[in-house]
Amino acid sequence: MHRFSLPGSLLGTAALLAACHGGSNVAPDSTAPVATTATALAVVKPVVDCTQLAAVDVTDIGGAGSKITSATVVTTMLNGSSVSMCAVKGTLAPANTFEVALPVSTWTQRFAELGCGGLCGSVSDPTQQSSFSFSYKCPLVQQGGFVTAATDMGHQGNDAGWTTDPQKQADFAYRGQHITTLAAKKLIKAYYGQEQKFSYFVGCSDGGREALMAAQRYPNDYNGIVAGAPAAHFEVQNSVFHGWSVVANSTTGDSTGNSVLYPDKVAVLHKAVLAACADTPDGLISDPRACNFDPASIACAAGAQDTRLCLTEAEVVAAGRIYGGPVDAKTGMPMQIGRPLPGSEGNWVGVEVPRTGSSGAPVPVKSGVFSYNIVTGAYNLIFSGMPAMPNIDTFGYTDGGFYSTYLLENHPLNDATNPDLSAFKKAGGKLILWHGWADQHISPMYTIQYYEAMQNQMGQKTVDEFARMYLVPGVGHCSGGEGDDSIDLVSNITGWVEQGTAPGSVMTYKLDSAGSQTASRPVYPYPAVARYTGSGDWHDGTNYVSDAARYNVRTPSWPGSILYAPYAPKVQGVPAP
């Protein structure tokens, strides 16, 4: 049976620099926007020369061997203007390379740690606006109001060697971002003669995992956190989830086969899905969970000679397997709560399917597909020390016991799924979760699962006091896709932290290849969706209102649910301060 449907059981240089605009704030049941602003803080100038930061001692943070390697003033372009930054580079032992960018004349007493994606291994230049996620049209970012910092999280490059080193495992799992934040705060105090007023973390993908890891392990590090498409369920994500994407599209049903689906047929599938389920003016899906699409509905007729606009029997099966996921052989229970959802097909190329078309030579499922590469890259992080090591063909596709047998040992090290954020809330922290419905790498179902686990653990009323979640139609992994993928969540998190203004509607924007804005649409706190009023230009976000949820079934129990219960974090290697 190839029909896919979710089981029903189942954020003036000498004068005050005002905060970001570009988002809006409304109560969840209101349609009247209210400007979101952060506190207007005075610009603070340095009290020492940038070069003097090279002498700052960071061994108290990283241990022996930690050092600042350079401190120089650089000029960067932010929103078309030149902004001077004191760029500090260094190493926190044993091998956490980091960079901190301290504005010379525009600092508004705020600090932001920037997340690192994938398996990291390189430093995203903190002087560049492009490194600051979810800050579209935010003057506070565009004018250089933040000190920013980034790290490679303890290793350089992504050869497999580092993944077997216990210290590098810990630095990647949780330590690297924390000690980089401590070093950045020490540099702030040395450079400006005072501490920051507010601290933030902004990241996506693994950066989203790092964001949640901070809230769970170091609840006092940041006042506000934006976690986009978080790989919080790191171990499930990089074993069963991506492993299944490989074997589900294989001619042999394992990693030795060739791909069944290719980009041209995925395009046919995507067109059919949108034709069946789109409910927005631009042909997107407000909530894919409400879409019951059967790939067999576009199956080629028996004996068809021209199959370019339909799916062959094997392609129908592969599509159904990618959507549906593996099933426990004994219980019939889904082995995963999240798979790529209807409407995400346009983003599968290079992740679930190869980049070349079906008319060319067959492509092995191991070749050029992210899903295979990430499984092999993360393997030793997940399964280190386990007996009878599994492989991509023997992951828990039919046995629910896989999670307790193979994933529990390192789950408290790598995952950031602890739903108990009471310490973060007690410290006054605010959290915004964000995910694109058409994400091809990380299913938004896992973010929904985590949000619901928080509600189950702490109570919905308590969660509403410090957390919001937004799901954006048609948007791929962290950005891209057919939806409006430009968003300013920085203004919303700063406004919430600094003014106590809880975010409501947030405007999202679509840009063309030249960077010009072509459309806008609000998103609302989950589970509400945006509905076009039927009057005015549908490209204009002001012509939308909040509407009731399209889907109201909470996430059912599944074998991996054990990973979303409170747990004590695992610590290994050099202790973090």
mmCIF file of N, CA and C in Angstrom, residues 9-10 233 236 240 333-338 399-404 407-408 411 415-419 445-446 448-454 456-457 554-567:
data_model
loop_
_atom_site.group_PDB
_atom_site.id
_atom_site.type_symbol
_atom_site.label_atom_id
_atom_site.label_comp_id
_atom_site.label_asym_id
_atom_site.label_seq_id
_atom_site.Cartn_x
_atom_site.Cartn_y
_atom_site.Cartn_z
ATOM 1 N N SER A 9 -3.891 8.309 14.638
ATOM 2 C CA SER A 9 -3.522 8.035 16.027
ATOM 3 C C SER A 9 -2.178 8.656 16.329
ATOM 4 N N LEU A 10 -1.865 8.615 15.301
ATOM 5 C CA LEU A 10 -0.575 9.253 15.445
ATOM 6 C C LEU A 10 -0.595 10.826 15.816
ATOM 7 N N HIS A 233 17.096 16.016 17.559
ATOM 8 C CA HIS A 233 17.059 14.555 17.608
ATOM 9 C C HIS A 233 18.215 14.025 16.750
ATOM 10 N N VAL A 236 18.590 10.054 15.880
ATOM 11 C CA VAL A 236 17.571 9.510 14.977
ATOM 12 C C VAL A 236 17.753 10.102 13.587
ATOM 13 N N VAL A 240 18.466 6.532 11.389
ATOM 14 C CA VAL A 240 17.256 5.967 10.794
ATOM 15 C C VAL A 240 16.628 6.901 9.758
ATOM 16 N N MET A 333 3.846 -0.308 14.212
ATOM 17 C CA MET A 333 4.009 1.100 14.595
ATOM 18 C C MET A 333 5.074 1.761 13.716
ATOM 19 N N PRO A 334 4.833 3.006 13.265
ATOM 20 C CA PRO A 334 5.864 3.711 12.505
ATOM 21 C C PRO A 334 7.150 3.819 13.314
ATOM 22 N N MET A 335 8.265 3.584 12.661
ATOM 23 C CA MET A 335 9.551 3.683 13.328
ATOM 24 C C MET A 335 10.033 5.125 13.449
ATOM 25 N N GLN A 336 9.414 6.029 12.704
ATOM 26 C CA GLN A 336 9.761 7.440 12.767
ATOM 27 C C GLN A 336 8.482 8.260 12.828
ATOM 28 N N ILE A 337 8.543 9.359 13.539
ATOM 29 C CA ILE A 337 7.381 10.235 13.567
ATOM 30 C C ILE A 337 7.478 11.276 12.472
ATOM 31 N N GLY A 338 8.669 11.450 11.888
ATOM 32 C CA GLY A 338 8.850 12.475 10.874
ATOM 33 C C GLY A 338 9.510 11.959 9.622
ATOM 34 N N ASP A 399 12.573 -2.863 13.678
ATOM 35 C CA ASP A 399 12.614 -3.258 15.086
ATOM 36 C C ASP A 399 12.660 -2.024 15.982
ATOM 37 N N GLY A 400 11.573 -1.770 16.708
ATOM 38 C CA GLY A 400 11.496 -0.623 17.588
ATOM 39 C C GLY A 400 12.517 -0.654 18.707
ATOM 40 N N GLY A 401 13.073 -1.821 18.996
ATOM 41 C CA GLY A 401 14.084 -1.928 20.037
ATOM 42 C C GLY A 401 15.395 -1.264 19.662
ATOM 43 N N PHE A 402 15.543 -0.873 18.409
ATOM 44 C CA PHE A 402 16.770 -0.234 17.946
ATOM 45 C C PHE A 402 17.098 1.007 18.771
ATOM 46 N N TYR A 403 16.078 1.772 19.131
ATOM 47 C CA TYR A 403 16.316 3.030 19.830
ATOM 48 C C TYR A 403 16.906 2.800 21.215
ATOM 49 N N SER A 404 16.341 1.880 21.962
ATOM 50 C CA SER A 404 16.857 1.623 23.305
ATOM 51 C C SER A 404 18.183 0.873 23.271
ATOM 52 N N LEU A 407 20.746 3.669 20.559
ATOM 53 C CA LEU A 407 20.812 5.127 20.602
ATOM 54 C C LEU A 407 20.854 5.724 22.006
ATOM 55 N N LEU A 408 20.433 4.967 23.008
ATOM 56 C CA LEU A 408 20.322 5.551 24.346
ATOM 57 C C LEU A 408 21.670 5.915 24.961
ATOM 58 N N HIS A 411 22.677 9.246 23.407
ATOM 59 C CA HIS A 411 21.568 10.194 23.317
ATOM 60 C C HIS A 411 21.738 11.380 24.268
ATOM 61 N N ASP A 415 21.998 14.516 21.652
ATOM 62 C CA ASP A 415 20.660 15.035 21.396
ATOM 63 C C ASP A 415 20.345 16.245 22.278
ATOM 64 N N ALA A 416 19.415 17.055 21.807
ATOM 65 C CA ALA A 416 18.952 18.211 22.586
ATOM 66 C C ALA A 416 17.438 18.153 22.643
ATOM 67 N N THR A 417 16.921 17.035 23.150
ATOM 68 C CA THR A 417 15.474 16.798 23.178
ATOM 69 C C THR A 417 14.897 16.798 24.584
ATOM 70 N N ASN A 418 15.672 17.228 25.564
ATOM 71 C CA ASN A 418 15.150 17.302 26.928
ATOM 72 C C ASN A 418 14.066 18.375 26.983
ATOM 73 N N PRO A 419 12.818 17.997 27.292
ATOM 74 C CA PRO A 419 11.730 18.966 27.258
ATOM 75 C C PRO A 419 11.616 19.837 28.512
ATOM 76 N N MET A 445 8.044 17.571 11.682
ATOM 77 C CA MET A 445 7.344 16.735 12.657
ATOM 78 C C MET A 445 8.155 16.542 13.931
ATOM 79 N N TYR A 446 9.486 16.522 13.805
ATOM 80 C CA TYR A 446 10.326 16.345 14.990
ATOM 81 C C TYR A 446 10.326 17.604 15.861
ATOM 82 N N ILE A 448 7.790 19.679 15.999
ATOM 83 C CA ILE A 448 6.462 19.627 16.622
ATOM 84 C C ILE A 448 6.487 18.671 17.808
ATOM 85 N N GLN A 449 7.125 17.509 17.628
ATOM 86 C CA GLN A 449 7.237 16.532 18.715
ATOM 87 C C GLN A 449 7.915 17.150 19.934
ATOM 88 N N TYR A 450 9.005 17.902 19.702
ATOM 89 C CA TYR A 450 9.709 18.513 20.826
ATOM 90 C C TYR A 450 8.845 19.567 21.511
ATOM 91 N N TYR A 451 8.168 20.383 20.735
ATOM 92 C CA TYR A 451 7.300 21.429 21.287
ATOM 93 C C TYR A 451 6.186 20.811 22.133
ATOM 94 N N GLU A 452 5.600 19.744 21.632
ATOM 95 C CA GLU A 452 4.558 19.052 22.388
ATOM 96 C C GLU A 452 5.125 18.409 23.639
ATOM 97 N N ALA A 453 6.353 17.888 23.552
ATOM 98 C CA ALA A 453 6.990 17.293 24.735
ATOM 99 C C ALA A 453 7.213 18.356 25.811
ATOM 100 N N MET A 454 7.582 19.570 25.398
ATOM 101 C CA MET A 454 7.700 20.678 26.349
ATOM 102 C C MET A 454 6.363 20.955 27.020
ATOM 103 N N ASN A 456 3.857 18.870 27.385
ATOM 104 C CA ASN A 456 3.523 17.736 28.248
ATOM 105 C C ASN A 456 4.297 17.800 29.556
ATOM 106 N N GLN A 457 5.563 18.234 29.477
ATOM 107 C CA GLN A 457 6.413 18.261 30.655
ATOM 108 C C GLN A 457 6.123 19.453 31.558
ATOM 109 N N ARG A 554 -2.420 15.384 17.997
ATOM 110 C CA ARG A 554 -1.106 15.460 18.633
ATOM 111 C C ARG A 554 -0.269 14.232 18.274
ATOM 112 N N THR A 555 1.023 14.377 18.388
ATOM 113 C CA THR A 555 1.953 13.317 18.024
ATOM 114 C C THR A 555 1.734 12.082 18.893
ATOM 115 N N PRO A 556 1.518 10.915 18.278
ATOM 116 C CA PRO A 556 1.308 9.699 19.056
ATOM 117 C C PRO A 556 2.628 9.114 19.553
ATOM 118 N N SER A 557 2.533 8.144 20.390
ATOM 119 C CA SER A 557 3.720 7.452 20.867
ATOM 120 C C SER A 557 4.330 6.648 19.717
ATOM 121 N N TRP A 558 5.662 6.599 19.678
ATOM 122 C CA TRP A 558 6.405 5.796 18.698
ATOM 123 C C TRP A 558 7.684 5.349 19.383
ATOM 124 N N PRO A 559 8.430 4.410 18.838
ATOM 125 C CA PRO A 559 9.599 3.893 19.561
ATOM 126 C C PRO A 559 10.593 4.965 19.999
ATOM 127 N N GLY A 560 10.730 6.039 19.197
ATOM 128 C CA GLY A 560 11.666 7.092 19.547
ATOM 129 C C GLY A 560 11.143 8.088 20.559
ATOM 130 N N SER A 561 9.917 7.898 21.025
ATOM 131 C CA SER A 561 9.358 8.815 22.027
ATOM 132 C C SER A 561 10.181 8.815 23.311
ATOM 133 N N ILE A 562 10.895 7.731 23.567
ATOM 134 C CA ILE A 562 11.714 7.657 24.772
ATOM 135 C C ILE A 562 12.814 8.719 24.777
ATOM 136 N N LEU A 563 13.139 9.263 23.602
ATOM 137 C CA LEU A 563 14.195 10.256 23.496
ATOM 138 C C LEU A 563 13.715 11.658 23.844
ATOM 139 N N TYR A 564 12.406 11.818 24.060
ATOM 140 C CA TYR A 564 11.830 13.128 24.349
ATOM 141 C C TYR A 564 11.349 13.238 25.791
ATOM 142 N N ALA A 565 11.881 12.404 26.647
ATOM 143 C CA ALA A 565 11.609 12.477 28.083
ATOM 144 C C ALA A 565 12.780 13.169 28.773
ATOM 145 N N PRO A 566 12.583 13.761 29.948
ATOM 146 C CA PRO A 566 13.692 14.414 30.650
ATOM 147 C C PRO A 566 14.838 13.444 30.906
ATOM 148 N N TYR A 567 16.066 13.927 30.815
ATOM 149 C CA TYR A 567 17.235 13.084 31.046
ATOM 150 C C TYR A 567 18.386 13.936 31.550
#
